PDB file of C-alpha atoms in Angstrom:
ATOM      1  CA  MET Y 117    -195.626-131.711 -34.195  1.00 47.00           C
ATOM      2  CA  PRO Y 118    -194.736-135.562 -33.679  1.00 46.00           C
ATOM      3  CA  GLN Y 119    -191.369-136.410 -32.219  1.00 48.00           C
ATOM      4  CA  ALA Y 120    -188.583-136.245 -34.654  1.00 53.00           C
ATOM      5  CA  SER Y 121    -187.375-139.427 -36.185  1.00 62.00           C
ATOM      6  CA  GLU Y 122    -185.105-140.655 -38.930  1.00 69.00           C
ATOM      7  CA  TRP Y 123    -186.475-141.295 -42.487  1.00 65.00           C
ATOM      8  CA  ASP Y 124    -186.802-144.993 -42.894  1.00 63.00           C
ATOM      9  CA  GLY Y 125    -186.531-144.997 -46.666  1.00 66.00           C
ATOM     10  CA  SER Y 126    -190.180-145.534 -47.286  1.00 75.00           C
ATOM     11  CA  GLN Y 127    -192.014-143.689 -50.149  1.00 78.00           C
ATOM     12  CA  ILE Y 128    -193.552-140.492 -49.072  1.00 90.00           C
ATOM     13  CA  VAL Y 129    -196.803-139.144 -50.704  1.00 91.00           C
ATOM     14  CA  ILE Y 130    -198.021-135.501 -50.164  1.00 94.00           C
ATOM     15  CA  LYS Y 131    -201.875-135.140 -50.718  1.00 94.00           C
ATOM     16  CA  THR Y 132    -203.237-131.724 -51.701  1.00 93.00           C
ATOM     17  CA  PRO Y 133    -206.688-131.049 -53.123  1.00 93.00           C
ATOM     18  CA  LYS Y 134    -205.576-130.951 -56.741  1.00 93.00           C
ATOM     19  CA  LEU Y 135    -202.804-133.446 -56.812  1.00 92.00           C
ATOM     20  CA  GLN Y 136    -200.631-136.045 -55.154  1.00 91.00           C
ATOM     21  CA  ALA Y 137    -196.996-135.311 -54.974  1.00 88.00           C
ATOM     22  CA  ARG Y 138    -194.363-138.080 -54.785  1.00 88.00           C
ATOM     23  CA  PRO Y 139    -190.879-136.615 -53.648  1.00 90.00           C
ATOM     24  CA  ARG Y 140    -188.140-137.927 -56.049  1.00 87.00           C
ATOM     25  CA  GLY Y 141    -184.958-139.176 -54.904  1.00 87.00           C
ATOM     26  CA  LYS Y 142    -183.388-139.519 -51.339  1.00 91.00           C
ATOM     27  CA  ASN Y 143    -182.960-135.900 -50.558  1.00 93.00           C
ATOM     28  CA  GLN Y 144    -186.493-134.815 -51.519  1.00 94.00           C
ATOM     29  CA  GLN Y 145    -187.991-137.587 -49.547  1.00 93.00           C
ATOM     30  CA  LYS Y 146    -185.750-136.851 -46.542  1.00 93.00           C
ATOM     31  CA  TYR Y 147    -186.654-133.168 -46.955  1.00 95.00           C
ATOM     32  CA  VAL Y 148    -190.514-133.827 -46.617  1.00 96.00           C
ATOM     33  CA  HIS Y 149    -189.886-136.292 -43.766  1.00 95.00           C
ATOM     34  CA  ASN Y 150    -188.042-133.465 -41.920  1.00 95.00           C
ATOM     35  CA  ILE Y 151    -190.699-130.851 -42.475  1.00 96.00           C
ATOM     36  CA  ARG Y 152    -193.213-133.316 -41.019  1.00 95.00           C
ATOM     37  CA  ASN Y 153    -191.119-134.010 -38.051  1.00 94.00           C
ATOM     38  CA  HIS Y 154    -189.348-130.730 -37.242  1.00 95.00           C
ATOM     39  CA  ASP Y 155    -190.754-127.343 -36.365  1.00 95.00           C
ATOM     40  CA  VAL Y 156    -187.874-125.596 -38.099  1.00 97.00           C
ATOM     41  CA  ASN Y 157    -186.430-126.807 -41.245  1.00 97.00           C
ATOM     42  CA  PHE Y 158    -183.693-125.567 -43.804  1.00 98.00           C
ATOM     43  CA  GLY Y 159    -183.751-126.683 -47.440  1.00 97.00           C
ATOM     44  CA  ILE Y 160    -180.570-125.487 -49.157  1.00 97.00           C
ATOM     45  CA  GLY Y 161    -179.526-126.162 -52.719  1.00 95.00           C
ATOM     46  CA  PRO Y 162    -179.692-124.990 -56.251  1.00 90.00           C
ATOM     47  CA  ALA Y 163    -182.694-123.959 -58.554  1.00 85.00           C
ATOM     48  CA  GLY Y 164    -184.905-126.811 -59.611  1.00 86.00           C
ATOM     49  CA  THR Y 165    -184.445-129.167 -56.636  1.00 91.00           C
ATOM     50  CA  GLY Y 166    -188.008-128.727 -55.551  1.00 91.00           C
ATOM     51  CA  LYS Y 167    -187.347-126.965 -52.323  1.00 94.00           C
ATOM     52  CA  THR Y 168    -190.198-124.385 -52.588  1.00 93.00           C
ATOM     53  CA  TRP Y 169    -192.732-126.436 -54.356  1.00 94.00           C
ATOM     54  CA  LEU Y 170    -192.469-129.285 -51.945  1.00 95.00           C
ATOM     55  CA  ALA Y 171    -192.581-126.901 -48.995  1.00 96.00           C
ATOM     56  CA  VAL Y 172    -195.820-125.261 -50.384  1.00 96.00           C
ATOM     57  CA  ALA Y 173    -197.148-128.850 -50.960  1.00 96.00           C
ATOM     58  CA  CYS Y 174    -196.589-129.595 -47.314  1.00 97.00           C
ATOM     59  CA  ALA Y 175    -198.180-126.430 -46.141  1.00 97.00           C
ATOM     60  CA  VAL Y 176    -201.274-127.035 -48.245  1.00 97.00           C
ATOM     61  CA  GLU Y 177    -201.520-130.657 -46.849  1.00 97.00           C
ATOM     62  CA  ALA Y 178    -201.157-129.370 -43.350  1.00 97.00           C
ATOM     63  CA  LEU Y 179    -203.777-126.845 -43.753  1.00 97.00           C
ATOM     64  CA  LYS Y 180    -206.149-129.477 -45.434  1.00 96.00           C
ATOM     65  CA  ASP Y 181    -205.722-131.792 -42.479  1.00 96.00           C
ATOM     66  CA  GLU Y 182    -206.275-128.943 -39.962  1.00 96.00           C
ATOM     67  CA  GLN Y 183    -202.708-129.357 -38.615  1.00 96.00           C
ATOM     68  CA  VAL Y 184    -202.280-125.467 -38.854  1.00 97.00           C
ATOM     69  CA  LYS Y 185    -204.881-122.607 -39.294  1.00 97.00           C
ATOM     70  CA  ARG Y 186    -203.052-120.550 -41.912  1.00 96.00           C
ATOM     71  CA  ILE Y 187    -200.167-120.616 -44.342  1.00 96.00           C
ATOM     72  CA  LEU Y 188    -197.723-117.632 -44.650  1.00 95.00           C
ATOM     73  CA  LEU Y 189    -195.436-117.464 -47.573  1.00 91.00           C
ATOM     74  CA  VAL Y 190    -192.612-114.916 -47.205  1.00 91.00           C
ATOM     75  CA  ARG Y 191    -189.798-113.641 -49.366  1.00 87.00           C
ATOM     76  CA  PRO Y 192    -187.266-110.907 -48.903  1.00 86.00           C
ATOM     77  CA  ALA Y 193    -187.780-108.297 -51.616  1.00 72.00           C
ATOM     78  CA  VAL Y 194    -184.229-107.926 -52.787  1.00 61.00           C
ATOM     79  CA  GLU Y 195    -183.839-107.593 -56.464  1.00 49.00           C
ATOM     80  CA  ALA Y 196    -181.401-109.110 -58.802  1.00 38.00           C
ATOM     81  CA  GLY Y 197    -179.828-106.282 -60.522  1.00 39.00           C
ATOM     82  CA  GLU Y 198    -183.038-104.279 -60.520  1.00 39.00           C
ATOM     83  CA  LYS Y 199    -184.405-101.441 -58.296  1.00 48.00           C
ATOM     84  CA  LEU Y 200    -187.755-101.643 -56.734  1.00 47.00           C
ATOM     85  CA  GLY Y 201    -188.269 -97.925 -56.910  1.00 50.00           C
ATOM     86  CA  PHE Y 202    -188.464 -98.126 -60.724  1.00 48.00           C
ATOM     87  CA  LEU Y 203    -191.249-100.578 -60.768  1.00 47.00           C
ATOM     88  CA  PRO Y 204    -194.791 -99.157 -61.107  1.00 48.00           C
ATOM     89  CA  GLY Y 205    -197.433 -99.248 -58.393  1.00 52.00           C
ATOM     90  CA  ASP Y 206    -197.631 -99.444 -54.544  1.00 49.00           C
ATOM     91  CA  LEU Y 207    -195.319-101.516 -52.322  1.00 50.00           C
ATOM     92  CA  ALA Y 208    -197.614-104.696 -52.774  1.00 52.00           C
ATOM     93  CA  GLN Y 209    -197.545-104.310 -56.545  1.00 54.00           C
ATOM     94  CA  LYS Y 210    -193.752-103.738 -56.518  1.00 53.00           C
ATOM     95  CA  VAL Y 211    -193.045-106.992 -54.650  1.00 54.00           C
ATOM     96  CA  ASP Y 212    -195.578-109.080 -56.371  1.00 64.00           C
ATOM     97  CA  PRO Y 213    -193.042-110.383 -59.104  1.00 68.00           C
ATOM     98  CA  TYR Y 214    -191.007-111.736 -56.396  1.00 67.00           C
ATOM     99  CA  LEU Y 215    -193.929-113.725 -54.906  1.00 75.00           C
ATOM    100  CA  ARG Y 216    -195.163-115.125 -58.145  1.00 79.00           C
ATOM    101  CA  PRO Y 217    -193.528-118.590 -57.801  1.00 81.00           C
ATOM    102  CA  LEU Y 218    -195.376-119.099 -54.614  1.00 84.00           C
ATOM    103  CA  TYR Y 219    -198.818-118.074 -56.151  1.00 87.00           C
ATOM    104  CA  ASP Y 220    -198.102-120.492 -59.072  1.00 90.00           C
ATOM    105  CA  ALA Y 221    -197.495-123.434 -56.681  1.00 91.00           C
ATOM    106  CA  LEU Y 222    -200.676-122.598 -54.699  1.00 93.00           C
ATOM    107  CA  TYR Y 223    -202.720-122.497 -57.901  1.00 94.00           C
ATOM    108  CA  GLU Y 224    -201.501-125.888 -58.968  1.00 94.00           C
ATOM    109  CA  MET Y 225    -202.209-127.415 -55.691  1.00 96.00           C
ATOM    110  CA  LEU Y 226    -205.498-125.562 -54.712  1.00 96.00           C
ATOM    111  CA  GLY Y 227    -206.964-123.978 -57.920  1.00 94.00           C
ATOM    112  CA  PHE Y 228    -207.211-120.304 -58.563  1.00 93.00           C
ATOM    113  CA  ASP Y 229    -210.695-119.617 -57.177  1.00 95.00           C
ATOM    114  CA  GLN Y 230    -209.840-121.536 -53.831  1.00 95.00           C
ATOM    115  CA  VAL Y 231    -206.569-119.738 -53.406  1.00 93.00           C
ATOM    116  CA  THR Y 232    -208.319-116.366 -54.057  1.00 92.00           C
ATOM    117  CA  ARG Y 233    -210.901-117.036 -51.304  1.00 95.00           C
ATOM    118  CA  LEU Y 234    -208.293-118.159 -48.886  1.00 95.00           C
ATOM    119  CA  ILE Y 235    -206.161-115.050 -49.441  1.00 92.00           C
ATOM    120  CA  GLU Y 236    -209.383-112.761 -48.999  1.00 93.00           C
ATOM    121  CA  LYS Y 237    -210.012-114.572 -45.651  1.00 95.00           C
ATOM    122  CA  SER Y 238    -206.295-114.249 -44.606  1.00 93.00           C
ATOM    123  CA  VAL Y 239    -206.008-118.038 -44.236  1.00 96.00           C
ATOM    124  CA  ILE Y 240    -203.124-117.674 -46.860  1.00 94.00           C
ATOM    125  CA  GLU Y 241    -200.959-114.736 -46.602  1.00 91.00           C
ATOM    126  CA  ILE Y 242    -198.221-113.966 -49.156  1.00 84.00           C
ATOM    127  CA  ALA Y 243    -195.892-111.171 -48.087  1.00 82.00           C
ATOM    128  CA  PRO Y 244    -192.419-109.589 -48.226  1.00 83.00           C
ATOM    129  CA  LEU Y 245    -190.232-110.385 -45.208  1.00 87.00           C
ATOM    130  CA  ALA Y 246    -190.493-106.723 -43.861  1.00 82.00           C
ATOM    131  CA  PHE Y 247    -194.103-107.418 -42.872  1.00 82.00           C
ATOM    132  CA  MET Y 248    -193.185-110.046 -40.559  1.00 87.00           C
ATOM    133  CA  ARG Y 249    -191.474-107.629 -37.971  1.00 85.00           C
ATOM    134  CA  GLY Y 250    -193.148-107.487 -34.565  1.00 85.00           C
ATOM    135  CA  ARG Y 251    -195.511-110.414 -35.271  1.00 87.00           C
ATOM    136  CA  THR Y 252    -195.758-113.731 -33.366  1.00 86.00           C
ATOM    137  CA  LEU Y 253    -197.021-116.535 -35.655  1.00 90.00           C
ATOM    138  CA  ASN Y 254    -198.852-119.221 -33.927  1.00 95.00           C
ATOM    139  CA  ASN Y 255    -200.645-122.369 -35.454  1.00 96.00           C
ATOM    140  CA  SER Y 256    -199.193-121.366 -38.791  1.00 97.00           C
ATOM    141  CA  PHE Y 257    -197.131-122.976 -41.562  1.00 97.00           C
ATOM    142  CA  ILE Y 258    -194.456-120.462 -42.528  1.00 96.00           C
ATOM    143  CA  ILE Y 259    -192.205-120.612 -45.527  1.00 96.00           C
ATOM    144  CA  LEU Y 260    -189.293-118.094 -46.050  1.00 95.00           C
ATOM    145  CA  ASP Y 261    -188.279-118.556 -49.730  1.00 93.00           C
ATOM    146  CA  GLU Y 262    -185.127-117.219 -51.362  1.00 92.00           C
ATOM    147  CA  SER Y 263    -183.650-116.875 -47.795  1.00 95.00           C
ATOM    148  CA  GLN Y 264    -180.083-116.431 -49.075  1.00 95.00           C
ATOM    149  CA  ASN Y 265    -181.133-112.765 -49.600  1.00 92.00           C
ATOM    150  CA  THR Y 266    -181.920-112.164 -45.949  1.00 93.00           C
ATOM    151  CA  THR Y 267    -179.269-110.265 -43.808  1.00 92.00           C
ATOM    152  CA  ARG Y 268    -178.296-111.771 -40.653  1.00 94.00           C
ATOM    153  CA  GLU Y 269    -180.706-109.492 -38.635  1.00 94.00           C
ATOM    154  CA  GLN Y 270    -183.636-110.318 -41.016  1.00 93.00           C
ATOM    155  CA  MET Y 271    -182.996-114.146 -40.449  1.00 95.00           C
ATOM    156  CA  LYS Y 272    -182.865-113.892 -36.704  1.00 95.00           C
ATOM    157  CA  MET Y 273    -186.013-111.653 -36.902  1.00 94.00           C
ATOM    158  CA  PHE Y 274    -187.786-114.133 -38.792  1.00 95.00           C
ATOM    159  CA  LEU Y 275    -186.820-117.240 -36.831  1.00 95.00           C
ATOM    160  CA  THR Y 276    -187.946-115.451 -33.539  1.00 93.00           C
ATOM    161  CA  ARG Y 277    -191.407-114.830 -35.038  1.00 92.00           C
ATOM    162  CA  ILE Y 278    -192.168-118.636 -34.852  1.00 93.00           C
ATOM    163  CA  GLY Y 279    -194.957-119.349 -32.162  1.00 92.00           C
ATOM    164  CA  PHE Y 280    -196.684-122.342 -30.700  1.00 94.00           C
ATOM    165  CA  GLY Y 281    -198.125-124.942 -33.080  1.00 95.00           C
ATOM    166  CA  SER Y 282    -196.141-123.665 -36.113  1.00 96.00           C
ATOM    167  CA  THR Y 283    -193.947-125.178 -38.637  1.00 97.00           C
ATOM    168  CA  ALA Y 284    -191.334-122.894 -40.474  1.00 97.00           C
ATOM    169  CA  VAL Y 285    -189.399-123.900 -43.584  1.00 98.00           C
ATOM    170  CA  ILE Y 286    -186.440-121.802 -44.784  1.00 98.00           C
ATOM    171  CA  THR Y 287    -185.382-122.434 -48.413  1.00 96.00           C
ATOM    172  CA  GLY Y 288    -182.586-120.927 -50.335  1.00 96.00           C
ATOM    173  CA  ASP Y 289    -179.560-121.317 -52.678  1.00 95.00           C
ATOM    174  CA  THR Y 290    -176.356-119.988 -51.218  1.00 94.00           C
ATOM    175  CA  THR Y 291    -174.774-119.539 -54.742  1.00 90.00           C
ATOM    176  CA  GLN Y 292    -177.380-117.076 -55.668  1.00 90.00           C
ATOM    177  CA  VAL Y 293    -176.995-114.230 -53.151  1.00 91.00           C
ATOM    178  CA  ASP Y 294    -178.179-110.898 -54.452  1.00 87.00           C
ATOM    179  CA  LEU Y 295    -177.371-108.798 -51.483  1.00 89.00           C
ATOM    180  CA  PRO Y 296    -175.363-105.597 -51.800  1.00 86.00           C
ATOM    181  CA  ARG Y 297    -171.634-106.206 -51.680  1.00 86.00           C
ATOM    182  CA  GLY Y 298    -170.397-106.420 -48.200  1.00 86.00           C
ATOM    183  CA  GLN Y 299    -173.561-107.796 -46.640  1.00 89.00           C
ATOM    184  CA  ASN Y 300    -173.436-111.370 -45.340  1.00 92.00           C
ATOM    185  CA  SER Y 301    -176.241-113.836 -46.105  1.00 95.00           C
ATOM    186  CA  GLY Y 302    -178.461-114.537 -43.204  1.00 96.00           C
ATOM    187  CA  LEU Y 303    -178.910-118.024 -44.685  1.00 97.00           C
ATOM    188  CA  ILE Y 304    -175.239-118.907 -44.704  1.00 96.00           C
ATOM    189  CA  HIS Y 305    -174.759-117.573 -41.264  1.00 97.00           C
ATOM    190  CA  ALA Y 306    -177.782-119.238 -39.895  1.00 97.00           C
ATOM    191  CA  ALA Y 307    -176.705-122.720 -41.358  1.00 95.00           C
ATOM    192  CA  SER Y 308    -173.481-122.342 -39.297  1.00 95.00           C
ATOM    193  CA  VAL Y 309    -174.965-121.077 -36.102  1.00 96.00           C
ATOM    194  CA  LEU Y 310    -178.012-123.595 -35.993  1.00 96.00           C
ATOM    195  CA  SER Y 311    -176.219-126.442 -37.412  1.00 90.00           C
ATOM    196  CA  LYS Y 312    -176.052-128.415 -34.075  1.00 90.00           C
ATOM    197  CA  VAL Y 313    -179.311-127.019 -32.495  1.00 93.00           C
ATOM    198  CA  SER Y 314    -181.665-129.973 -31.661  1.00 91.00           C
ATOM    199  CA  GLY Y 315    -185.073-129.939 -33.362  1.00 90.00           C
ATOM    200  CA  ILE Y 316    -183.929-128.174 -36.559  1.00 95.00           C
ATOM    201  CA  GLY Y 317    -183.824-130.171 -39.680  1.00 95.00           C
ATOM    202  CA  PHE Y 318    -181.358-129.489 -42.510  1.00 96.00           C
ATOM    203  CA  THR Y 319    -181.635-130.836 -45.860  1.00 96.00           C
ATOM    204  CA  ARG Y 320    -178.727-130.061 -48.495  1.00 95.00           C
ATOM    205  CA  PHE Y 321    -179.736-130.655 -52.169  1.00 94.00           C
ATOM    206  CA  GLU Y 322    -177.071-131.261 -54.956  1.00 90.00           C
ATOM    207  CA  SER Y 323    -177.283-130.483 -58.732  1.00 83.00           C
ATOM    208  CA  SER Y 324    -178.193-134.284 -59.009  1.00 83.00           C
ATOM    209  CA  ASP Y 325    -181.343-133.519 -57.248  1.00 87.00           C
ATOM    210  CA  VAL Y 326    -182.583-130.984 -60.030  1.00 82.00           C
ATOM    211  CA  VAL Y 327    -185.902-132.199 -61.285  1.00 76.00           C
ATOM    212  CA  ARG Y 328    -186.560-129.563 -64.105  1.00 71.00           C
ATOM    213  CA  HIS Y 329    -185.656-129.877 -67.738  1.00 72.00           C
ATOM    214  CA  PRO Y 330    -182.348-131.991 -68.104  1.00 73.00           C
ATOM    215  CA  LEU Y 331    -180.462-129.133 -69.261  1.00 83.00           C
ATOM    216  CA  VAL Y 332    -181.032-127.199 -65.906  1.00 76.00           C
ATOM    217  CA  GLN Y 333    -179.063-129.924 -64.141  1.00 73.00           C
ATOM    218  CA  ARG Y 334    -176.227-129.654 -66.713  1.00 83.00           C
ATOM    219  CA  ILE Y 335    -176.294-125.790 -66.466  1.00 86.00           C
ATOM    220  CA  VAL Y 336    -175.991-125.972 -62.673  1.00 78.00           C
ATOM    221  CA  GLU Y 337    -173.196-128.462 -62.760  1.00 82.00           C
ATOM    222  CA  ALA Y 338    -171.356-126.306 -65.286  1.00 88.00           C
ATOM    223  CA  TYR Y 339    -171.654-123.334 -63.145  1.00 85.00           C
ATOM    224  CA  ASP Y 340    -170.483-125.202 -60.070  1.00 81.00           C
ATOM    225  CA  SER Y 341    -167.360-126.637 -61.912  1.00 84.00           C
ATOM    226  CA  PHE Y 342    -166.447-123.402 -63.715  1.00 82.00           C
ATOM    227  CA  ASN Y 343    -163.249-121.637 -62.679  1.00 68.00           C
ATOM    228  CA  GLU Y 344    -163.222-117.955 -62.891  1.00 62.00           C
ATOM    229  CA  ASP Y 345    -159.413-117.943 -63.735  1.00 59.00           C
ATOM    230  CA  ASP Y 346    -159.763-120.281 -66.749  1.00 61.00           C
ATOM    231  CA  PRO Y 347    -159.886-118.529 -70.120  1.00 56.00           C
ATOM    232  CA  VAL Y 348    -163.287-118.112 -71.698  1.00 51.00           C
TER     233      VAL Y 348
END
């Protein structure tokens, strides 16, 4: 990993086999710069700001350029109002819906056949967070997605899995925590604990960074400004 430096404002391009990605706006470009220049990075902000998609693009680029030997895409299997036990199939099939956005990004950048081959060879691994316990991940690009749904203990466990030659990107939206009532978000806790640790990059996205349908940005802003005490 090169020595950390400040983004100089120049246009950044991410090159993957199927497409070239140009981050939009200052925060997206700063985010990609941080990923390229820090071993551990946090991307925090609302849906639609490109946190996960850009992180996957950086991972694919790093694999293509042989900077890493494998990609690990990880999500906590915490359900938004549903119970995993009611879903059909074994554990892998139960958590598959939670990992689908990661598959979709990979297909877009590598193509279905190549992704399938790399998964079969374990060059790409897509797994629930629980599968990370007890492992040390060297020479890997690791993305923890939806990390607002980790507990404090899970977040610490994940961060201490990172080995030599690895890059980790932790993404999440602190306004979309689906943990049971009374459990504190590991992302919110980590952002406070690690905010002044040298070598860790933080990028905080705003609703103005949303790059989906224009209505998505207005929806995010409406929720952000809504007061629960106001009459509906």
